[in-house]
C-alpha cells in the first residue's frame, strides 16, 4: 500500500492540545485506531519549529524499539504535515499518576521498560532531553517513551536544550551541556516520583524549583536500602558523582 496522506485519516476525538500540535484519535486507511499528531499552522510556517516537527517525524519512523511509541506514517513538512502513531489507550503516565500512586511492582515495570528505551537511544547516539511522566504512554501492560521531537545528537555542542523544570539536572541550570549524565538525573527524578508517589524537588516558583535541584538533598524514602542508595546516586548534584541508568536498572530488577 502507498503511504497515506492526512486526508486518509478520519478524526474521531481530540486527545490533546499542546503548544505546537493537536493530537487526535483517528481511524487509519484500514480502519485501525491511531494517534494522529497535526502541527499547528504557526508551527508549519515557522522554519525552526517546522524543522523540529520534521525531526520528530523522521526519528519516530526510523527508531524502532519495543518501548518507544511506534511511528506508522508521517509527512514531515508542508500544509499536510502529520505524524501517525500507534494508539496507546492508557494515555500518559502523568495522567495515570493524577489518579494516585502506582503500585510498587507497576512502578518498577514502568521504569524498567522506559529505562531500556533510553539506553537504546543512547546506544544510537541520541539524548531524549525531556524524560518525564507526561512523555511516557501507557498501554496494556506496557509503557513506552514518546515525543522524540526533543532528541539531540550526543555530540551536539549547542547550549540550547529542552526539558521541564521539575526534571532538569543541576548542571543544565548552571549552563552545562546535556549528556547521558543529565538524562540519568531526569530519569532519577521520575523514578523517585514513581516509587514514592511524590517528586523529590518541589517549589511554587521556578526559582524555588531551581534552588531545590541545586541545593537540597532528596527527602528520605521508604525504599529498601540498596534501591534507595542506587536512586540517590542517580540524583547526585555533580555529574561525576552520578550513577548510570543501567546500574540503577540492575538494582531495581533485583529488588
XYZ file of C-alpha atoms in Angstrom:
255
model
C 0.000 0.000 0.000
C 1.204 3.539 -0.747
C 1.883 5.880 2.149
C -1.349 7.581 3.247
C -1.899 11.324 3.273
C -3.542 13.252 6.078
C -6.858 13.127 4.224
C -6.839 9.327 4.523
C -7.425 9.569 8.289
C -10.842 10.082 9.869
C -10.683 12.143 13.051
C -12.769 10.801 15.937
C -11.762 12.649 19.093
C -9.285 15.265 20.309
C -6.804 13.583 22.661
C -4.592 16.543 23.428
C -3.900 20.148 22.512
C -0.355 21.340 23.089
C 1.567 24.490 22.251
C 2.724 23.153 18.902
C 0.308 20.416 17.822
C -3.067 18.756 18.193
C -3.301 15.015 18.768
C -6.457 13.233 17.632
C -7.732 9.718 17.971
C -8.272 8.788 14.329
C -9.030 5.874 12.047
C -6.343 4.974 9.552
C -6.686 3.729 5.968
C -7.510 0.185 7.114
C -9.783 1.294 9.945
C -7.103 0.919 12.609
C -7.029 3.327 15.560
C -4.062 5.710 15.580
C -2.953 8.820 17.427
C -2.674 11.496 14.728
C -0.408 14.428 15.538
C -1.020 17.535 13.424
C 1.267 20.565 13.817
C -0.408 23.937 14.252
C -0.372 26.452 11.400
C 2.142 28.691 13.189
C 4.477 25.696 13.544
C 4.228 24.787 9.859
C 5.040 28.400 8.917
C 7.958 28.844 11.347
C 11.236 27.431 9.954
C 12.697 26.496 13.344
C 9.506 24.908 14.684
C 8.717 23.112 11.438
C 12.245 21.684 11.426
C 11.690 20.331 14.930
C 8.439 18.661 13.870
C 10.176 17.179 10.828
C 12.889 15.786 13.123
C 10.221 14.200 15.295
C 8.615 12.573 12.250
C 11.905 11.246 10.919
C 13.194 9.999 14.282
C 9.896 8.368 15.229
C 9.657 6.498 11.942
C 13.293 5.372 11.908
C 13.966 4.491 15.575
C 12.151 1.279 16.473
C 12.173 -0.254 19.965
C 9.532 -2.176 21.952
C 9.343 0.674 24.466
C 9.363 3.646 22.115
C 5.989 4.786 20.788
C 5.835 3.300 17.290
C 5.561 5.619 14.313
C 3.332 4.385 11.496
C 3.328 7.072 8.790
C 4.207 10.722 8.507
C 4.762 13.742 6.311
C 7.455 15.996 7.805
C 6.835 19.338 6.060
C 4.121 21.406 4.435
C 0.425 22.107 4.798
C -0.375 18.391 5.076
C 2.312 17.567 7.658
C 1.325 14.912 10.188
C 2.624 12.028 12.268
C 0.529 8.885 12.783
C 1.460 6.915 15.908
C 0.263 3.712 17.474
C -2.608 4.472 19.842
C -1.989 3.544 23.489
C -5.331 3.572 25.248
C -3.997 4.320 28.744
C -2.982 7.907 27.955
C 0.145 9.323 29.567
C 1.800 8.221 32.772
C 1.282 11.751 34.100
C -2.478 11.344 33.643
C -2.325 7.960 35.366
C -0.493 9.463 38.366
C -3.281 12.006 38.849
C -5.443 9.067 39.968
C -2.940 8.129 42.668
C 0.482 6.483 43.061
C 1.345 3.373 41.087
C 1.648 0.086 42.983
C 5.345 -0.648 43.583
C 5.512 -3.511 41.065
C 3.812 -1.387 38.398
C 6.239 1.486 39.027
C 9.099 -0.994 38.721
C 7.748 -2.284 35.397
C 7.360 1.249 34.008
C 10.903 2.234 34.974
C 12.494 -0.933 33.613
C 10.722 -0.527 30.278
C 11.326 3.208 29.833
C 14.904 2.805 31.048
C 15.552 0.241 28.302
C 14.182 2.678 25.710
C 16.538 5.398 26.966
C 19.530 3.070 26.849
C 18.586 2.207 23.262
C 18.535 5.906 22.315
C 21.911 6.442 23.987
C 23.387 3.473 22.108
C 22.170 5.100 18.877
C 23.932 8.337 19.847
C 20.904 10.377 20.950
C 19.647 12.090 24.096
C 15.895 12.379 24.660
C 16.224 15.558 26.806
C 12.674 15.568 28.191
C 12.235 12.453 30.312
C 9.104 12.853 32.445
C 5.781 11.050 33.045
C 3.986 13.281 30.508
C 6.144 11.739 27.760
C 5.533 8.134 28.807
C 2.487 6.444 27.278
C 0.550 3.582 28.825
C -0.826 0.535 27.018
C -1.975 -2.908 28.136
C 0.859 -3.939 30.439
C 3.336 -1.794 28.546
C 4.958 1.625 28.959
C 6.501 3.494 26.032
C 8.600 6.639 25.774
C 7.341 9.149 23.217
C 7.806 12.727 21.968
C 11.040 12.330 20.031
C 10.934 15.943 18.840
C 13.378 16.840 21.619
C 16.041 14.333 20.528
C 19.541 15.683 20.009
C 22.743 14.028 18.916
C 25.128 13.323 21.779
C 27.907 15.286 20.038
C 25.741 18.412 19.628
C 27.632 21.180 21.496
C 24.933 23.862 21.393
C 23.881 25.246 24.773
C 20.204 25.233 23.838
C 18.365 22.354 25.477
C 14.866 21.053 26.027
C 13.399 19.875 29.308
C 10.924 20.556 32.085
C 11.846 22.413 35.312
C 10.958 19.628 37.759
C 13.225 17.170 35.892
C 16.264 19.275 34.902
C 19.729 18.284 36.093
C 21.652 20.863 38.177
C 24.426 21.257 35.598
C 21.901 22.322 32.948
C 20.599 25.009 35.280
C 24.193 26.266 35.554
C 24.782 26.435 31.790
C 26.252 22.974 31.201
C 25.695 20.744 28.194
C 23.136 17.930 28.104
C 24.663 14.471 28.423
C 23.820 10.922 29.398
C 24.522 12.036 32.977
C 21.893 14.789 32.837
C 19.489 12.264 31.314
C 20.220 9.892 34.216
C 19.263 12.650 36.650
C 15.939 13.301 34.883
C 15.239 9.572 34.899
C 16.125 9.523 38.593
C 13.617 12.273 39.363
C 10.921 10.295 37.562
C 11.988 7.090 39.326
C 11.730 8.788 42.723
C 8.275 10.098 41.795
C 7.003 6.687 40.660
C 8.480 4.728 43.562
C 7.486 7.118 46.371
C 4.426 8.923 44.995
C 5.961 12.409 45.138
C 8.590 14.480 43.384
C 11.935 14.837 45.160
C 12.380 18.525 44.325
C 9.429 20.873 44.540
C 8.646 24.574 44.633
C 5.965 27.119 43.880
C 8.171 29.193 41.564
C 10.878 28.435 39.009
C 13.465 29.893 41.388
C 12.340 27.603 44.220
C 12.476 24.566 41.938
C 15.929 25.594 40.686
C 17.262 26.026 44.221
C 15.860 22.646 45.238
C 17.742 20.946 42.380
C 20.950 22.805 43.189
C 20.953 22.731 46.983
C 18.542 20.281 48.600
C 19.014 16.535 49.068
C 16.116 14.287 48.061
C 13.878 13.537 51.069
C 14.136 10.126 52.780
C 12.280 7.253 51.118
C 10.676 4.039 52.418
C 12.535 2.019 49.774
C 14.820 -0.943 50.525
C 18.306 0.390 51.421
C 20.079 -0.890 48.292
C 17.453 0.616 45.987
C 17.439 3.866 47.961
C 21.220 4.168 47.565
C 21.020 3.495 43.815
C 18.288 6.112 43.443
C 20.308 8.699 45.384
C 23.297 8.071 43.129
C 21.126 8.975 40.130
C 20.177 12.215 41.900
C 23.735 13.294 42.769
C 24.213 17.035 42.229
C 27.541 16.652 40.404
C 27.562 14.660 37.141
C 30.850 12.979 38.073
C 29.235 11.571 41.244
C 26.122 10.342 39.470
C 25.239 6.723 38.793
C 24.155 5.384 35.426
C 20.697 4.377 34.272
C 21.984 0.868 33.526
C 23.359 0.384 37.060
C 20.101 1.625 38.579
C 18.025 -0.729 36.415
C 20.158 -3.687 37.509
C 19.468 -2.889 41.172
C 15.778 -2.224 40.514
C 15.330 -5.530 38.670
C 16.712 -7.457 41.669
C 14.701 -5.581 44.319
